[in-house]
């Protein structure tokens, strides 16, 4: 387990990084600039989106200087290892948010996530980014009766209280759920719009646009620390393995690794290791099989689920497998090692399609590749976005709990507004519950462990 959460070397190559771009190990300049208006730490989804929005919104005659620092290669962290699933939540965790913070906050979150689909569609079309973006139906399938009833009750309550985004999900049960989804023994199914894409190619596309407008990308440049205070000119010093940079604005888009360089977030954004795979299908099932056209979440029971994302080439990205490793915290909690597999789960995806889906028995579907990734989970299950408390000029967009695809792009847009125009967090359109505050940092709760279902009495963080 990691007490010093820096990225490790020699990480496993995920499917998304099997076609590396020329930008992968790019350095815009041979040496690091001594100063920059803005330093962005991390060149994944959050960092690339922040740079893109900053330069897209800025007056072309007075664009800020931006340096993007990446410890390894472009998009080599969580974004390059996820499922590529742009799937909003309109009823599941949103129901939990309604219980904790009220229906208005829940509806705000659901609408924000849904807005990511047209926002990503627009930027992909506008910037001509080839990333296999498809928007279609997603099926959220439940296999456990008790969990299904709980989710249905939350869904009904949200609709009764006027959550418009929740109304976009159609709900079926029993044999109809099984027919709609194609999942064996499905007892419930929520169906609504979602997207899927090649995440690495989206991030590379955003970075190329930012570089074309003047951003300086420096890969293979780990950040070691950020100064505890500003100098007399209001600048922060960022120390890297290749020297120091001074900047008035620092953006931590470092997700699981944030606490290594922003100590306020130690124990608040925790590295959590997950596992993902690519399944190849030699003999595809009948063309009308639902899974050829839809993406999925298969909820085996509360807290245990898998996601499935079909690819244009007929392969399927499947991630999850928590059921086989969650009981041993050493496999996943506060772990930064994405250079090795989670041993109990490495064969979990073998025969997965045949086991759970109708019509897949004779397809010969097999696991082609398995990899791990390090996500940033927060102890209250909400991202940290906005100004770092007590540190003027430092901002954060991190801790997306493995659900960043429908949250990050517009959160980064809000960060750009705060830097460029001095906008208040509340005026950016980012959900109010995402705001990073001292109250959240002082909270002693830990929903990561509370929801894990394991005995943590002998475990010390």
Coordinates of C-alpha atoms in Angstrom, one line a residue:
X1 CA 0.0 0.0 0.0
X2 CA 1.2 3.5 -0.9
X3 CA 2.0 6.2 1.6
X4 CA 3.7 8.2 -1.1
X5 CA 1.3 8.2 -4.1
X6 CA 3.5 8.9 -7.1
X7 CA 3.0 7.1 -10.4
X8 CA 5.1 4.0 -10.8
X9 CA 7.3 3.0 -13.7
X10 CA 6.7 0.3 -16.3
X11 CA 2.9 0.3 -16.0
X12 CA 0.9 -2.3 -17.9
X13 CA 0.0 -1.2 -21.4
X14 CA -3.8 -0.8 -21.7
X15 CA -5.7 -1.4 -24.9
X16 CA -6.2 2.3 -25.4
X17 CA -2.4 2.9 -25.5
X18 CA -1.7 0.3 -28.1
X19 CA -1.6 3.0 -30.8
X20 CA 0.6 5.7 -29.2
X21 CA 0.5 9.1 -30.8
X22 CA 3.6 11.1 -31.7
X23 CA 2.5 13.4 -28.8
X24 CA 2.9 10.5 -26.3
X25 CA 6.3 11.6 -25.0
X26 CA 6.3 15.1 -26.3
X27 CA 8.2 18.0 -24.9
X28 CA 7.4 21.4 -26.5
X29 CA 10.7 22.9 -25.4
X30 CA 14.0 21.2 -24.5
X31 CA 14.2 22.9 -21.2
X32 CA 11.5 23.8 -18.7
X33 CA 10.5 27.4 -18.8
X34 CA 11.5 29.3 -15.6
X35 CA 8.0 30.9 -15.3
X36 CA 4.5 30.4 -16.6
X37 CA 1.2 32.1 -15.9
X38 CA -0.4 28.7 -15.3
X39 CA 1.1 25.3 -14.5
X40 CA -1.2 22.3 -15.0
X41 CA -0.1 19.1 -13.3
X42 CA -1.3 16.1 -15.2
X43 CA -1.9 15.4 -18.9
X44 CA -5.0 13.2 -18.6
X45 CA -8.6 14.1 -19.1
X46 CA -8.7 16.9 -16.5
X47 CA -5.4 18.5 -17.5
X48 CA -6.0 18.4 -21.2
X49 CA -9.6 19.7 -20.8
X50 CA -8.4 22.5 -18.5
X51 CA -5.7 23.6 -21.0
X52 CA -8.2 23.4 -23.9
X53 CA -10.8 25.5 -22.1
X54 CA -8.3 28.1 -20.9
X55 CA -6.9 28.7 -24.4
X56 CA -10.3 28.4 -26.1
X57 CA -11.9 31.0 -23.8
X58 CA -9.0 33.5 -23.6
X59 CA -8.7 36.5 -25.9
X60 CA -6.3 35.4 -28.7
X61 CA -4.3 38.6 -28.2
X62 CA -3.7 37.9 -24.5
X63 CA -3.6 34.2 -24.0
X64 CA -1.9 33.1 -20.8
X65 CA 1.3 31.0 -20.9
X66 CA 0.5 27.4 -19.9
X67 CA 2.9 24.6 -19.0
X68 CA 1.4 21.1 -18.7
X69 CA 3.5 18.7 -16.6
X70 CA 3.0 15.0 -16.9
X71 CA 4.9 12.4 -14.8
X72 CA 4.8 9.7 -17.4
X73 CA 3.4 9.8 -20.9
X74 CA 0.3 11.6 -22.2
X75 CA -2.9 10.0 -20.9
X76 CA -1.1 7.2 -19.1
X77 CA -3.1 7.4 -15.9
X78 CA -6.7 6.6 -15.1
X79 CA -8.1 8.1 -18.4
X80 CA -6.0 5.9 -20.5
X81 CA -7.0 2.8 -18.5
X82 CA -10.8 3.2 -18.1
X83 CA -13.7 1.8 -20.1
X84 CA -14.2 4.8 -22.4
X85 CA -17.8 5.0 -21.1
X86 CA -19.4 8.4 -21.2
X87 CA -22.3 7.3 -19.1
X88 CA -24.2 9.9 -17.0
X89 CA -25.9 8.8 -13.8
X90 CA -29.5 9.9 -13.6
X91 CA -30.8 7.7 -10.8
X92 CA -28.2 5.5 -9.0
X93 CA -25.6 7.6 -7.0
X94 CA -27.9 10.6 -7.8
X95 CA -30.4 8.9 -5.5
X96 CA -27.8 8.9 -2.7
X97 CA -27.1 12.6 -3.4
X98 CA -30.8 13.3 -3.0
X99 CA -30.8 11.7 0.4
X100 CA -27.7 13.5 1.6
X101 CA -28.1 16.9 0.0
X102 CA -31.6 17.2 -1.4
X103 CA -33.3 16.6 -4.7
X104 CA -32.3 20.0 -6.1
X105 CA -28.6 19.0 -5.7
X106 CA -29.3 15.6 -7.2
X107 CA -31.0 17.0 -10.2
X108 CA -28.3 19.5 -10.7
X109 CA -25.7 16.7 -10.7
X110 CA -27.7 14.5 -13.1
X111 CA -28.2 17.4 -15.5
X112 CA -24.5 18.3 -15.4
X113 CA -23.5 14.7 -16.2
X114 CA -26.1 14.5 -19.1
X115 CA -24.7 17.8 -20.5
X116 CA -21.4 16.1 -21.1
X117 CA -22.8 14.1 -24.0
X118 CA -23.6 17.1 -26.2
X119 CA -20.5 18.9 -25.0
X120 CA -18.2 16.1 -26.0
X121 CA -20.1 15.7 -29.3
X122 CA -19.7 19.4 -30.0
X123 CA -15.9 19.5 -29.3
X124 CA -15.2 16.3 -31.2
X125 CA -17.1 17.7 -34.2
X126 CA -15.7 21.2 -33.9
X127 CA -12.1 20.1 -33.5
X128 CA -12.4 17.1 -35.8
X129 CA -11.1 14.7 -33.2
X130 CA -11.2 11.1 -34.3
X131 CA -11.9 9.1 -31.2
X132 CA -14.7 6.6 -32.2
X133 CA -17.4 8.6 -30.4
X134 CA -20.7 6.8 -30.5
X135 CA -23.9 7.9 -28.6
X136 CA -26.5 5.3 -28.2
X137 CA -28.5 3.3 -25.6
X138 CA -27.0 2.1 -22.4
X139 CA -28.5 -0.6 -20.2
X140 CA -28.0 -0.6 -16.4
X141 CA -28.9 -4.1 -15.4
X142 CA -29.6 -5.5 -12.0
X143 CA -29.3 -9.1 -11.0
X144 CA -30.1 -8.8 -7.3
X145 CA -33.7 -8.5 -6.3
X146 CA -33.1 -6.6 -3.0
X147 CA -30.8 -4.1 -4.7
X148 CA -33.3 -3.7 -7.6
X149 CA -36.1 -2.7 -5.2
X150 CA -33.8 -0.2 -3.5
X151 CA -32.9 1.4 -6.8
X152 CA -36.4 1.4 -8.0
X153 CA -37.6 3.2 -4.9
X154 CA -34.9 5.8 -5.3
X155 CA -35.8 6.2 -9.0
X156 CA -39.5 6.6 -8.2
X157 CA -38.8 9.1 -5.5
X158 CA -36.6 11.3 -7.8
X159 CA -39.3 11.3 -10.4
X160 CA -42.0 12.1 -7.9
X161 CA -40.0 15.1 -6.7
X162 CA -39.4 16.5 -10.2
X163 CA -35.9 15.4 -11.2
X164 CA -36.2 15.9 -15.0
X165 CA -33.0 14.0 -15.9
X166 CA -34.2 10.9 -14.1
X167 CA -37.3 10.8 -16.4
X168 CA -35.0 10.1 -19.3
X169 CA -34.4 6.6 -18.0
X170 CA -36.9 3.9 -19.0
X171 CA -37.3 1.1 -16.4
X172 CA -38.2 -2.5 -17.0
X173 CA -38.4 -5.5 -14.8
X174 CA -38.4 -9.3 -14.9
X175 CA -38.7 -11.0 -18.3
X176 CA -39.0 -7.6 -20.1
X177 CA -35.7 -6.5 -18.5
X178 CA -34.1 -9.7 -19.6
X179 CA -35.5 -9.3 -23.2
X180 CA -34.5 -5.6 -23.5
X181 CA -30.9 -6.1 -22.2
X182 CA -30.1 -9.7 -23.3
X183 CA -28.7 -10.4 -19.8
X184 CA -29.5 -13.7 -18.3
X185 CA -31.7 -13.6 -15.2
X186 CA -32.0 -9.8 -15.2
X187 CA -34.5 -8.6 -12.6
X188 CA -34.4 -4.9 -13.5
X189 CA -33.0 -2.7 -16.2
X190 CA -32.7 1.1 -16.6
X191 CA -32.1 2.3 -20.1
X192 CA -31.0 5.7 -21.3
X193 CA -28.5 7.6 -23.5
X194 CA -24.8 7.3 -23.0
X195 CA -21.6 7.7 -25.1
X196 CA -18.5 5.6 -25.7
X197 CA -15.2 6.5 -27.2
X198 CA -11.4 5.9 -27.4
X199 CA -10.4 8.1 -24.4
X200 CA -6.7 8.3 -25.3
X201 CA -7.5 9.7 -28.7
X202 CA -9.9 12.3 -27.2
X203 CA -7.2 13.5 -24.8
X204 CA -4.5 13.6 -27.5
X205 CA -6.9 15.7 -29.7
X206 CA -7.5 18.2 -26.9
X207 CA -3.8 18.5 -26.2
X208 CA -2.9 19.1 -29.8
X209 CA -5.4 22.0 -30.0
X210 CA -4.0 23.5 -26.8
X211 CA -0.4 23.1 -28.0
X212 CA -1.4 24.8 -31.3
X213 CA -2.5 27.8 -29.2
X214 CA 0.7 28.0 -27.3
X215 CA 0.5 25.4 -24.4
X216 CA 3.9 23.9 -23.5
X217 CA 3.6 20.1 -22.8
X218 CA 6.3 18.4 -20.8
X219 CA 5.9 14.7 -20.5
X220 CA 8.1 12.4 -18.3
X221 CA 8.5 15.2 -15.9
X222 CA 7.3 14.2 -12.4
X223 CA 6.4 17.0 -10.0
X224 CA 8.0 16.5 -6.7
X225 CA 6.5 19.3 -4.7
X226 CA 4.8 22.7 -4.7
X227 CA 6.0 25.4 -2.4
X228 CA 4.1 25.9 0.9
X229 CA 3.8 29.7 0.3
X230 CA 4.0 32.3 -2.5
X231 CA 7.0 34.5 -3.1
X232 CA 6.8 38.3 -2.9
X233 CA 5.3 38.4 -6.4
X234 CA 2.5 36.0 -5.6
X235 CA 4.1 33.0 -7.5
X236 CA 4.2 29.4 -6.4
X237 CA 7.3 27.3 -7.1
X238 CA 6.7 23.9 -8.7
X239 CA 9.7 21.5 -8.2
X240 CA 10.1 18.8 -10.8
X241 CA 12.8 16.2 -11.5
X242 CA 14.0 18.5 -14.3
X243 CA 14.0 21.8 -12.4
X244 CA 11.6 24.4 -11.0
X245 CA 8.9 26.5 -12.5
X246 CA 7.2 29.5 -10.9
X247 CA 3.6 30.3 -11.6
X248 CA 0.7 32.4 -10.2
X249 CA -1.8 29.7 -10.9
X250 CA -1.4 26.0 -10.2
X251 CA -4.0 23.4 -11.3
X252 CA -3.9 20.0 -9.7
X253 CA -5.4 17.7 -12.3
X254 CA -3.4 14.9 -10.8
X255 CA -6.4 12.7 -9.6
X256 CA -5.2 9.7 -7.5
X257 CA -1.7 11.2 -7.0
X258 CA -2.8 14.6 -5.7
X259 CA -1.9 14.1 -2.1
X260 CA 1.7 13.5 -2.9
X261 CA 2.0 17.2 -4.0
X262 CA -1.0 18.8 -2.3
X263 CA -0.9 17.6 1.3
X264 CA -4.3 19.0 2.1
X265 CA -5.8 16.1 0.2
X266 CA -3.9 13.3 2.0
X267 CA -6.5 10.7 3.1
X268 CA -9.2 12.7 1.2
X269 CA -8.3 11.6 -2.4
X270 CA -7.2 8.0 -2.1
X271 CA -5.5 5.9 -4.9
X272 CA -7.8 3.0 -5.7
X273 CA -6.7 0.3 -8.1
X274 CA -9.1 -1.2 -10.6
X275 CA -8.9 -3.8 -13.4
X276 CA -10.1 -3.8 -17.0
X277 CA -10.0 -6.0 -20.0
X278 CA -10.6 -6.3 -23.7
X279 CA -12.6 -9.3 -24.9
X280 CA -12.4 -10.4 -28.6
X281 CA -15.2 -12.2 -30.4
X282 CA -14.1 -14.6 -33.2
X283 CA -17.7 -15.5 -34.2
X284 CA -20.1 -12.6 -33.3
X285 CA -23.6 -13.4 -32.2
X286 CA -26.7 -12.6 -34.2
X287 CA -26.7 -9.0 -35.4
X288 CA -29.8 -8.3 -33.4
X289 CA -28.3 -9.2 -30.1
X290 CA -28.7 -6.1 -27.9
X291 CA -25.1 -6.1 -26.7
X292 CA -23.8 -5.4 -30.1
X293 CA -25.5 -2.0 -30.0
X294 CA -25.5 -0.9 -26.4
X295 CA -23.1 -0.3 -23.5
X296 CA -23.8 -1.8 -20.1
X297 CA -23.4 -1.7 -16.4
X298 CA -24.2 -5.1 -14.9
X299 CA -25.0 -4.7 -11.2
X300 CA -24.5 -8.1 -9.5
X301 CA -25.4 -6.8 -6.1
X302 CA -25.1 -3.5 -4.3
X303 CA -21.5 -2.1 -4.7
X304 CA -20.5 -4.9 -7.0
X305 CA -20.8 -4.3 -10.7
X306 CA -19.1 -4.6 -14.1
X307 CA -19.2 -2.2 -17.1
X308 CA -19.2 -3.3 -20.8
X309 CA -18.4 -1.1 -23.7
X310 CA -18.6 -2.5 -27.3
X311 CA -16.0 -1.3 -29.8
X312 CA -16.5 -0.7 -33.5
X313 CA -14.2 -3.7 -34.3
X314 CA -16.5 -6.1 -32.4
X315 CA -14.4 -6.3 -29.3
X316 CA -15.7 -5.4 -25.9
X317 CA -14.1 -3.5 -23.0
X318 CA -15.1 -5.1 -19.7
X319 CA -14.0 -3.7 -16.3
X320 CA -14.9 -4.3 -12.7
X321 CA -14.3 -7.7 -11.0
X322 CA -14.6 -6.2 -7.5
X323 CA -16.5 -9.3 -6.3
X324 CA -13.3 -11.3 -6.4
X325 CA -10.8 -8.9 -4.7
X326 CA -12.7 -6.3 -2.6
X327 CA -12.4 -8.3 0.6
X328 CA -8.6 -7.8 0.7
X329 CA -7.9 -4.1 0.9
X330 CA -4.2 -4.7 0.0
X331 CA -5.4 -5.4 -3.6
X332 CA -6.9 -2.1 -4.2
X333 CA -7.1 0.5 -1.4
X334 CA -4.4 3.2 -1.3
X335 CA -2.5 1.3 -4.1
X336 CA -0.6 3.0 -6.9
X337 CA 0.8 0.0 -8.6
X338 CA -0.6 -0.2 -12.2
X339 CA 2.5 -2.2 -13.3
X340 CA 1.0 -5.5 -12.0
X341 CA -2.4 -7.2 -12.2
X342 CA -4.8 -7.7 -9.3
X343 CA -4.0 -11.4 -9.0
X344 CA -7.4 -12.8 -7.8
X345 CA -9.1 -10.9 -10.8
X346 CA -6.8 -11.5 -13.7
X347 CA -8.9 -14.4 -15.1
X348 CA -12.2 -13.0 -14.0
X349 CA -13.2 -11.9 -17.5
X350 CA -12.7 -15.3 -19.2
X351 CA -16.0 -16.5 -20.4
X352 CA -17.8 -13.4 -19.2
X353 CA -20.0 -12.8 -22.2
X354 CA -21.0 -16.5 -22.4
X355 CA -21.9 -16.5 -18.7
X356 CA -24.1 -13.4 -18.5
X357 CA -25.5 -12.8 -22.0
X358 CA -28.0 -14.7 -24.2
X359 CA -26.7 -15.7 -27.6
X360 CA -23.0 -15.7 -26.8
X361 CA -22.5 -19.4 -26.1
X362 CA -20.9 -20.2 -29.5
X363 CA -19.0 -16.9 -30.2
X364 CA -15.7 -18.1 -28.8
X365 CA -15.3 -14.8 -27.0
X366 CA -12.1 -14.7 -25.1
X367 CA -10.0 -12.3 -23.0
X368 CA -7.4 -10.6 -25.2
X369 CA -5.8 -8.2 -22.8
X370 CA -6.0 -7.3 -19.1
X371 CA -4.7 -4.2 -17.3
X372 CA -4.9 -2.2 -14.1
X373 CA -5.5 1.5 -13.5
X374 CA -5.3 3.9 -10.5
X375 CA -8.4 5.9 -9.8
X376 CA -8.8 8.8 -7.4
X377 CA -11.6 8.1 -4.9
X378 CA -12.7 10.6 -2.4
X379 CA -13.8 9.9 1.2
X380 CA -17.2 11.6 0.6
X381 CA -17.7 10.2 -3.0
X382 CA -17.6 13.6 -4.6
X383 CA -14.9 15.2 -6.8
X384 CA -12.9 18.1 -5.5
X385 CA -13.2 21.1 -7.8
X386 CA -12.3 24.8 -7.3
X387 CA -9.8 26.8 -5.2
X388 CA -7.6 24.9 -2.8
X389 CA -8.6 26.3 0.6
X390 CA -6.1 28.8 2.0
X391 CA -3.9 28.8 -1.1
X392 CA -4.8 31.6 -3.5
X393 CA -3.9 30.8 -7.0
X394 CA -4.0 27.0 -6.5
X395 CA -7.0 25.1 -8.0
X396 CA -8.0 21.5 -8.1
X397 CA -10.0 19.3 -10.5
X398 CA -9.5 15.8 -9.2
X399 CA -11.0 12.8 -7.3
X400 CA -13.6 11.5 -9.7
X401 CA -14.2 8.2 -8.1
X402 CA -13.9 6.2 -11.3
X403 CA -16.7 8.2 -12.9
X404 CA -14.9 11.1 -14.5
X405 CA -16.0 10.7 -18.1
X406 CA -19.3 12.5 -17.6
X407 CA -17.9 15.0 -15.0
X408 CA -14.5 16.2 -16.0
X409 CA -14.8 18.2 -19.2
X410 CA -17.3 20.8 -17.9
X411 CA -15.7 20.8 -14.5
X412 CA -12.5 21.9 -16.2
X413 CA -14.4 24.5 -18.1
X414 CA -15.4 25.9 -14.7
X415 CA -11.8 26.0 -13.6
X416 CA -10.9 27.9 -16.7
X417 CA -13.6 30.5 -15.9
X418 CA -12.3 30.9 -12.4
X419 CA -8.8 31.6 -13.6
X420 CA -9.5 33.8 -16.6
X421 CA -12.4 35.9 -15.3
X422 CA -12.3 35.4 -11.6
X423 CA -15.7 33.8 -11.7
X424 CA -17.0 32.5 -8.4
X425 CA -17.4 28.7 -8.2
X426 CA -21.1 29.1 -7.9
X427 CA -21.3 30.9 -11.2
X428 CA -19.5 28.2 -13.3
X429 CA -22.3 25.7 -13.6
X430 CA -20.3 23.0 -11.8
X431 CA -22.4 21.2 -9.3
X432 CA -22.3 22.9 -5.9
X433 CA -21.5 19.7 -4.1
X434 CA -18.2 19.4 -6.1
X435 CA -16.7 22.5 -4.5
X436 CA -13.6 21.7 -2.5
X437 CA -13.8 23.3 1.0
X438 CA -12.1 23.2 4.3
X439 CA -15.2 21.6 5.8
X440 CA -14.9 18.7 3.4
X441 CA -11.2 18.4 4.1
X442 CA -11.9 18.3 7.9
X443 CA -14.6 15.6 7.6
X444 CA -13.5 12.3 9.2
X445 CA -15.9 10.1 7.3
X446 CA -14.8 7.6 4.6
X447 CA -17.4 6.4 2.2
X448 CA -14.8 4.4 0.2
X449 CA -14.4 2.0 3.1
X450 CA -18.0 2.3 4.4
X451 CA -19.3 1.0 1.0
X452 CA -16.6 -1.7 0.6
X453 CA -18.4 -4.2 2.8
X454 CA -15.2 -5.4 4.3
X455 CA -14.0 -5.6 7.9
X456 CA -11.7 -2.6 8.3
X457 CA -11.2 -2.8 12.1
X458 CA -7.6 -4.0 11.8
X459 CA -6.7 -1.8 8.9
X460 CA -4.9 1.5 9.4
X461 CA -4.8 4.2 6.7

